[in-house]
């Protein structure tokens, strides 16, 4: 830029005397501009014209090296008109800047750094002739400049304007970065925060679970930092880039059809061969035009190679575009259509339709330019003629829109922001000074630097009710709209608003989208489309990294481990079900565990109940039989009271299993083991007393001696009470220090929750069993030794056999009890109780009942005496 300034300064000379004379010619001709004088001037640098500049040969003046016809992006001509419309609207509004007329001076950047520097200098100095650093002719009062469309153009302008402290408001570029980054950006931006837009893109990708995407960017001089920011955000959210394709800011100009065909043959775009169905485009409208050329060129090539369309090529992608991008074609692309971009999802600057703007557009007439140096080129390239009878409404959206676009809306608001700042300045002091000699008052001059403090604090509602406020970063404090591109056969299109990006929403929820309104690309076989490196892992599987694979989005799927599930697609790790649930067969969901306990309704519970009642009934019959025949020798000979006590205990033992049935409760858990232990101990004590009494009866040799006193009820009572007292004491200690309690066991069974009684102290439980084991062992030993004593009704051998059955049952009980869980463990204990009780009943009392009921002749004293004599004779 310094070399350019030196060249410009050489064209001016200082003439004789003290007066400066301006002379010289423009080194480079600027063919397009629009100037409207005013007391205060607002400049504009737009970007809708492109000249293909040839290389400098140093053989002729550079101004002669232009292509004769410029390439006009006709749709962006609306940017120029939006600035003009806003200034005219302000001049017609008596409530803003009364008695002050705004003017404007508009140039184009020509998408070229050198020309941007030049036209920006023209804004400051030129009125009729370009003389930098000299004010010749009409003095210009430029207070602000609006531009540019992209970051590079905005920064080129800023390098010229910042030294002059002239405020600059960009209408399309975001915060500058990289080598240009400072504490405060060098210009104001009538666009929202770029970081918010990237957050919206990431949330959109996550919303549709697009984890394998493509990225197309424009190689801006200042855009590398933004690219790194976007890539970092994608990586943090587990989104992989299948490819990153870079396009030059200025597309290549083909020298002929052969040159274009060779380029198409030699260049294979990455996005067309990629499996990624979602492609993010971060650039500007040049990107769209380049893509259109590529897709059209490949389609033509494939058609020539395969007229019958057997190659099945398709451009069916979901294009996701940023706010800098507009779907527009230039004059050279009139043969292309917009169908390739059908279904694109775009983040756009929020806009509303401004009243009277369309009516203003309808008044345009190329024959009545009124200083407009852009309209002739626009009209000729838009309609291929200069006839004013053509109507702008006839142009399709890629070439012009009657509705105000997002960038035009930003320009409109930027003009009003400057006007409101000026209005505040004029309102805060005396706005007129009186000239002498009757001259009318004129506005005080406002210096450009005075606007900075007011622009930073500007806040107003525009004509359509939107609040326009700049934040501390000098950018628009607003969000974005999310639109969907719907194309038609006549190459027109319509933007359908399908959501919005709200910066005031909670973090992570800024994006609101209604996917029911989205129209997807017609070539997509599934909607919403899947954009993954590989098929997602179905529920029941988890992801595992592929070997030698750099992208973390590419993975294999393996089944979940035993006991774990995955109920969503693409889960990183399988999870365990809650304790009250278990995995289903497919391991893609959890099933509630059933509650398990030994209930009365259970078939096993019904069987146990019937058996307990049956044995209780039989025991009652035996007891009744003994009571009925209480005076018979067989009843009296075996200690009638002990027999009654034993039968009552056995009756209680048969009823004990009923405490083990049903849902365990606090009371039943406390009673069932204690009642079982005490009743069995009393029964075994009775048997022990019977056995001891049989032995002592044969040791007493003299009738009426003192020893005979111990053979009766007193000894029996002492044995029964002492043994029962010991068992009661153990039970009392058990209940006092560590009593049984209800417990829920969720781990023993995969598909069931076990409701059971925790015994509290396992030691005390085995102490109860141990005492019963000791009583049964002693009883068995004594009965076994006395089994051959001479007596007609000697029951020692029956007691010995019953103790053998009893001990066998309880010895086998312990390992079986320890190896079972849940209701089957309870069933084992109940079976042991019933089996051992039935063994005692059958072995001790059934032989007696047989004699009482079926052999009554044996139940007489004479038979007893004869039996004794026979046994005495045999013994001699």
PDB file of N, CA, C and O in Angstrom, residues 1 112-114 116-117 150-160 162 168 173-187 189 219-226 249 473-474:
ATOM      1  N   UNK A   1       0.839  -1.204   0.000  1.00  0.00           N
ATOM      2  CA  UNK A   1       0.000   0.000   0.000  1.00  0.00           C
ATOM      3  C   UNK A   1       0.875   1.255   0.000  1.00  0.00           C
ATOM      4  O   UNK A   1       0.531   2.286  -0.595  1.00  0.00           O
ATOM      5  N   UNK A 112     -10.353  -7.243  -4.599  1.00  0.00           N
ATOM      6  CA  UNK A 112      -8.930  -7.108  -4.889  1.00  0.00           C
ATOM      7  C   UNK A 112      -8.325  -6.174  -3.851  1.00  0.00           C
ATOM      8  O   UNK A 112      -8.865  -5.104  -3.575  1.00  0.00           O
ATOM      9  N   UNK A 113      -7.204  -6.595  -3.270  1.00  0.00           N
ATOM     10  CA  UNK A 113      -6.595  -5.798  -2.195  1.00  0.00           C
ATOM     11  C   UNK A 113      -6.179  -4.422  -2.694  1.00  0.00           C
ATOM     12  O   UNK A 113      -6.449  -3.394  -2.059  1.00  0.00           O
ATOM     13  N   UNK A 114      -5.499  -4.384  -3.860  1.00  0.00           N
ATOM     14  CA  UNK A 114      -5.027  -3.106  -4.385  1.00  0.00           C
ATOM     15  C   UNK A 114      -6.183  -2.154  -4.643  1.00  0.00           C
ATOM     16  O   UNK A 114      -6.130  -0.963  -4.294  1.00  0.00           O
ATOM     17  N   UNK A 116      -9.141  -2.253  -3.254  1.00  0.00           N
ATOM     18  CA  UNK A 116      -9.793  -1.880  -2.000  1.00  0.00           C
ATOM     19  C   UNK A 116      -9.072  -0.709  -1.351  1.00  0.00           C
ATOM     20  O   UNK A 116      -9.695   0.238  -0.855  1.00  0.00           O
ATOM     21  N   UNK A 117      -7.727  -0.771  -1.347  1.00  0.00           N
ATOM     22  CA  UNK A 117      -6.954   0.369  -0.831  1.00  0.00           C
ATOM     23  C   UNK A 117      -7.284   1.632  -1.618  1.00  0.00           C
ATOM     24  O   UNK A 117      -7.505   2.712  -1.047  1.00  0.00           O
ATOM     25  N   UNK A 150     -16.468  -9.309   3.195  1.00  0.00           N
ATOM     26  CA  UNK A 150     -15.672 -10.382   3.783  1.00  0.00           C
ATOM     27  C   UNK A 150     -14.594  -9.792   4.676  1.00  0.00           C
ATOM     28  O   UNK A 150     -14.366  -8.582   4.708  1.00  0.00           O
ATOM     29  N   UNK A 151     -13.910 -10.667   5.415  1.00  0.00           N
ATOM     30  CA  UNK A 151     -12.931 -10.219   6.403  1.00  0.00           C
ATOM     31  C   UNK A 151     -11.748  -9.513   5.758  1.00  0.00           C
ATOM     32  O   UNK A 151     -11.286  -8.477   6.256  1.00  0.00           O
ATOM     33  N   UNK A 152     -11.245 -10.056   4.655  1.00  0.00           N
ATOM     34  CA  UNK A 152     -10.070  -9.431   4.037  1.00  0.00           C
ATOM     35  C   UNK A 152     -10.373  -8.025   3.545  1.00  0.00           C
ATOM     36  O   UNK A 152      -9.599  -7.092   3.772  1.00  0.00           O
ATOM     37  N   UNK A 153     -11.506  -7.856   2.864  1.00  0.00           N
ATOM     38  CA  UNK A 153     -11.883  -6.524   2.389  1.00  0.00           C
ATOM     39  C   UNK A 153     -12.044  -5.561   3.556  1.00  0.00           C
ATOM     40  O   UNK A 153     -11.596  -4.395   3.498  1.00  0.00           O
ATOM     41  N   UNK A 154     -12.667  -6.021   4.634  1.00  0.00           N
ATOM     42  CA  UNK A 154     -12.857  -5.166   5.810  1.00  0.00           C
ATOM     43  C   UNK A 154     -11.522  -4.751   6.410  1.00  0.00           C
ATOM     44  O   UNK A 154     -11.337  -3.600   6.830  1.00  0.00           O
ATOM     45  N   UNK A 155     -10.572  -5.661   6.448  1.00  0.00           N
ATOM     46  CA  UNK A 155      -9.266  -5.344   7.031  1.00  0.00           C
ATOM     47  C   UNK A 155      -8.454  -4.421   6.130  1.00  0.00           C
ATOM     48  O   UNK A 155      -7.736  -3.544   6.620  1.00  0.00           O
ATOM     49  N   UNK A 156      -8.553  -4.598   4.810  1.00  0.00           N
ATOM     50  CA  UNK A 156      -7.872  -3.669   3.900  1.00  0.00           C
ATOM     51  C   UNK A 156      -8.417  -2.255   4.091  1.00  0.00           C
ATOM     52  O   UNK A 156      -7.656  -1.278   4.113  1.00  0.00           O
ATOM     53  N   UNK A 157      -9.729  -2.136   4.221  1.00  0.00           N
ATOM     54  CA  UNK A 157     -10.324  -0.826   4.478  1.00  0.00           C
ATOM     55  C   UNK A 157      -9.840  -0.252   5.805  1.00  0.00           C
ATOM     56  O   UNK A 157      -9.516   0.947   5.905  1.00  0.00           O
ATOM     57  N   UNK A 158      -9.780  -1.119   6.824  1.00  0.00           N
ATOM     58  CA  UNK A 158      -9.382  -0.646   8.153  1.00  0.00           C
ATOM     59  C   UNK A 158      -7.962  -0.100   8.163  1.00  0.00           C
ATOM     60  O   UNK A 158      -7.660   0.877   8.871  1.00  0.00           O
ATOM     61  N   UNK A 159      -7.067  -0.691   7.364  1.00  0.00           N
ATOM     62  CA  UNK A 159      -5.689  -0.201   7.325  1.00  0.00           C
ATOM     63  C   UNK A 159      -5.610   1.228   6.817  1.00  0.00           C
ATOM     64  O   UNK A 159      -4.689   1.967   7.158  1.00  0.00           O
ATOM     65  N   UNK A 160      -6.561   1.620   5.992  1.00  0.00           N
ATOM     66  CA  UNK A 160      -6.599   2.999   5.489  1.00  0.00           C
ATOM     67  C   UNK A 160      -7.363   3.914   6.450  1.00  0.00           C
ATOM     68  O   UNK A 160      -6.951   5.049   6.709  1.00  0.00           O
ATOM     69  N   UNK A 162      -8.270   3.520   9.811  1.00  0.00           N
ATOM     70  CA  UNK A 162      -7.892   3.640  11.230  1.00  0.00           C
ATOM     71  C   UNK A 162      -6.983   4.837  11.490  1.00  0.00           C
ATOM     72  O   UNK A 162      -7.199   5.571  12.466  1.00  0.00           O
ATOM     73  N   UNK A 168     -15.632   2.526  10.889  1.00  0.00           N
ATOM     74  CA  UNK A 168     -15.955   1.591   9.824  1.00  0.00           C
ATOM     75  C   UNK A 168     -16.913   0.536  10.371  1.00  0.00           C
ATOM     76  O   UNK A 168     -16.692  -0.018  11.451  1.00  0.00           O
ATOM     77  N   UNK A 173     -18.505  -9.358   7.514  1.00  0.00           N
ATOM     78  CA  UNK A 173     -17.367 -10.100   8.063  1.00  0.00           C
ATOM     79  C   UNK A 173     -17.464 -10.182   9.575  1.00  0.00           C
ATOM     80  O   UNK A 173     -18.080  -9.345  10.237  1.00  0.00           O
ATOM     81  N   UNK A 174     -16.818 -11.203  10.111  1.00  0.00           N
ATOM     82  CA  UNK A 174     -16.806 -11.401  11.552  1.00  0.00           C
ATOM     83  C   UNK A 174     -15.536 -10.812  12.141  1.00  0.00           C
ATOM     84  O   UNK A 174     -14.771 -10.137  11.464  1.00  0.00           O
ATOM     85  N   UNK A 175     -15.299 -11.143  13.422  1.00  0.00           N
ATOM     86  CA  UNK A 175     -14.168 -10.557  14.135  1.00  0.00           C
ATOM     87  C   UNK A 175     -12.860 -10.949  13.473  1.00  0.00           C
ATOM     88  O   UNK A 175     -12.613 -12.131  13.223  1.00  0.00           O
ATOM     89  N   UNK A 176     -11.978  -9.974  13.189  1.00  0.00           N
ATOM     90  CA  UNK A 176     -10.693 -10.313  12.572  1.00  0.00           C
ATOM     91  C   UNK A 176      -9.839 -11.110  13.544  1.00  0.00           C
ATOM     92  O   UNK A 176      -9.972 -11.018  14.749  1.00  0.00           O
ATOM     93  N   UNK A 177      -8.961 -11.905  12.992  1.00  0.00           N
ATOM     94  CA  UNK A 177      -8.146 -12.771  13.836  1.00  0.00           C
ATOM     95  C   UNK A 177      -6.740 -12.853  13.277  1.00  0.00           C
ATOM     96  O   UNK A 177      -6.386 -12.219  12.287  1.00  0.00           O
ATOM     97  N   UNK A 178      -5.937 -13.672  13.926  1.00  0.00           N
ATOM     98  CA  UNK A 178      -4.567 -13.870  13.479  1.00  0.00           C
ATOM     99  C   UNK A 178      -3.724 -12.640  13.724  1.00  0.00           C
ATOM    100  O   UNK A 178      -3.720 -12.068  14.807  1.00  0.00           O
ATOM    101  N   UNK A 179      -2.987 -12.193  12.703  1.00  0.00           N
ATOM    102  CA  UNK A 179      -2.045 -11.085  12.882  1.00  0.00           C
ATOM    103  C   UNK A 179      -2.756  -9.751  13.079  1.00  0.00           C
ATOM    104  O   UNK A 179      -2.129  -8.772  13.464  1.00  0.00           O
ATOM    105  N   UNK A 180      -4.051  -9.680  12.809  1.00  0.00           N
ATOM    106  CA  UNK A 180      -4.792  -8.424  12.934  1.00  0.00           C
ATOM    107  C   UNK A 180      -5.428  -8.280  14.315  1.00  0.00           C
ATOM    108  O   UNK A 180      -6.060  -7.288  14.598  1.00  0.00           O
ATOM    109  N   UNK A 181      -5.314  -9.294  15.123  1.00  0.00           N
ATOM    110  CA  UNK A 181      -6.068  -9.302  16.371  1.00  0.00           C
ATOM    111  C   UNK A 181      -5.502  -8.279  17.354  1.00  0.00           C
ATOM    112  O   UNK A 181      -4.294  -8.220  17.603  1.00  0.00           O
ATOM    113  N   UNK A 182      -6.363  -7.473  17.932  1.00  0.00           N
ATOM    114  CA  UNK A 182      -5.986  -6.482  18.931  1.00  0.00           C
ATOM    115  C   UNK A 182      -6.988  -6.549  20.069  1.00  0.00           C
ATOM    116  O   UNK A 182      -7.905  -7.354  20.064  1.00  0.00           O
ATOM    117  N   UNK A 183      -6.786  -5.657  21.074  1.00  0.00           N
ATOM    118  CA  UNK A 183      -7.729  -5.633  22.189  1.00  0.00           C
ATOM    119  C   UNK A 183      -9.129  -5.315  21.713  1.00  0.00           C
ATOM    120  O   UNK A 183     -10.105  -5.896  22.173  1.00  0.00           O
ATOM    121  N   UNK A 184      -9.237  -4.363  20.807  1.00  0.00           N
ATOM    122  CA  UNK A 184     -10.532  -4.036  20.200  1.00  0.00           C
ATOM    123  C   UNK A 184     -10.403  -4.177  18.694  1.00  0.00           C
ATOM    124  O   UNK A 184      -9.397  -3.766  18.103  1.00  0.00           O
ATOM    125  N   UNK A 185     -11.385  -4.770  18.037  1.00  0.00           N
ATOM    126  CA  UNK A 185     -11.326  -4.897  16.575  1.00  0.00           C
ATOM    127  C   UNK A 185     -11.237  -3.519  15.925  1.00  0.00           C
ATOM    128  O   UNK A 185     -11.733  -2.516  16.463  1.00  0.00           O
ATOM    129  N   UNK A 186     -10.618  -3.449  14.755  1.00  0.00           N
ATOM    130  CA  UNK A 186     -10.441  -2.137  14.107  1.00  0.00           C
ATOM    131  C   UNK A 186     -11.716  -1.594  13.488  1.00  0.00           C
ATOM    132  O   UNK A 186     -11.721  -0.468  13.003  1.00  0.00           O
ATOM    133  N   UNK A 187     -12.794  -2.386  13.475  1.00  0.00           N
ATOM    134  CA  UNK A 187     -14.031  -1.882  12.889  1.00  0.00           C
ATOM    135  C   UNK A 187     -15.225  -2.500  13.617  1.00  0.00           C
ATOM    136  O   UNK A 187     -15.104  -3.518  14.301  1.00  0.00           O
ATOM    137  N   UNK A 189     -19.035  -4.217  13.626  1.00  0.00           N
ATOM    138  CA  UNK A 189     -19.613  -5.273  12.787  1.00  0.00           C
ATOM    139  C   UNK A 189     -21.112  -5.374  13.044  1.00  0.00           C
ATOM    140  O   UNK A 189     -21.544  -5.584  14.181  1.00  0.00           O
ATOM    141  N   UNK A 219      -9.828 -19.840   1.148  1.00  0.00           N
ATOM    142  CA  UNK A 219      -8.511 -19.487   1.669  1.00  0.00           C
ATOM    143  C   UNK A 219      -8.395 -17.975   1.838  1.00  0.00           C
ATOM    144  O   UNK A 219      -7.747 -17.278   1.047  1.00  0.00           O
ATOM    145  N   UNK A 220      -9.038 -17.458   2.880  1.00  0.00           N
ATOM    146  CA  UNK A 220      -8.888 -16.043   3.202  1.00  0.00           C
ATOM    147  C   UNK A 220      -7.548 -15.826   3.887  1.00  0.00           C
ATOM    148  O   UNK A 220      -7.037 -16.698   4.608  1.00  0.00           O
ATOM    149  N   UNK A 221      -7.023 -14.643   3.694  1.00  0.00           N
ATOM    150  CA  UNK A 221      -5.769 -14.295   4.364  1.00  0.00           C
ATOM    151  C   UNK A 221      -5.958 -14.289   5.882  1.00  0.00           C
ATOM    152  O   UNK A 221      -5.072 -14.647   6.634  1.00  0.00           O
ATOM    153  N   UNK A 222      -7.147 -13.927   6.339  1.00  0.00           N
ATOM    154  CA  UNK A 222      -7.394 -13.800   7.780  1.00  0.00           C
ATOM    155  C   UNK A 222      -8.268 -14.920   8.313  1.00  0.00           C
ATOM    156  O   UNK A 222      -8.725 -14.847   9.444  1.00  0.00           O
ATOM    157  N   UNK A 223      -8.518 -15.968   7.505  1.00  0.00           N
ATOM    158  CA  UNK A 223      -9.497 -16.965   7.923  1.00  0.00           C
ATOM    159  C   UNK A 223      -8.934 -18.213   8.564  1.00  0.00           C
ATOM    160  O   UNK A 223      -9.688 -19.096   8.961  1.00  0.00           O
ATOM    161  N   UNK A 224      -7.602 -18.360   8.651  1.00  0.00           N
ATOM    162  CA  UNK A 224      -7.024 -19.590   9.180  1.00  0.00           C
ATOM    163  C   UNK A 224      -7.376 -19.782  10.652  1.00  0.00           C
ATOM    164  O   UNK A 224      -7.622 -20.902  11.107  1.00  0.00           O
ATOM    165  N   UNK A 225      -7.401 -18.691  11.407  1.00  0.00           N
ATOM    166  CA  UNK A 225      -7.727 -18.788  12.834  1.00  0.00           C
ATOM    167  C   UNK A 225      -9.169 -19.273  13.017  1.00  0.00           C
ATOM    168  O   UNK A 225      -9.446 -20.111  13.893  1.00  0.00           O
ATOM    169  N   UNK A 226     -10.095 -18.783  12.213  1.00  0.00           N
ATOM    170  CA  UNK A 226     -11.490 -19.225  12.298  1.00  0.00           C
ATOM    171  C   UNK A 226     -11.611 -20.704  11.967  1.00  0.00           C
ATOM    172  O   UNK A 226     -12.377 -21.440  12.605  1.00  0.00           O
ATOM    173  N   UNK A 249      -9.764 -17.822  -2.949  1.00  0.00           N
ATOM    174  CA  UNK A 249     -10.724 -16.727  -2.808  1.00  0.00           C
ATOM    175  C   UNK A 249     -11.190 -16.223  -4.175  1.00  0.00           C
ATOM    176  O   UNK A 249     -12.371 -15.925  -4.367  1.00  0.00           O
ATOM    177  N   UNK A 473     -17.663  -6.113  22.187  1.00  0.00           N
ATOM    178  CA  UNK A 473     -16.734  -6.502  21.119  1.00  0.00           C
ATOM    179  C   UNK A 473     -17.045  -5.794  19.806  1.00  0.00           C
ATOM    180  O   UNK A 473     -16.527  -6.176  18.756  1.00  0.00           O
ATOM    181  N   UNK A 474     -17.892  -4.786  19.858  1.00  0.00           N
ATOM    182  CA  UNK A 474     -18.267  -3.992  18.684  1.00  0.00           C
ATOM    183  C   UNK A 474     -18.983  -4.829  17.628  1.00  0.00           C
ATOM    184  O   UNK A 474     -18.839  -4.580  16.429  1.00  0.00           O
TER     185      UNK A 474
END
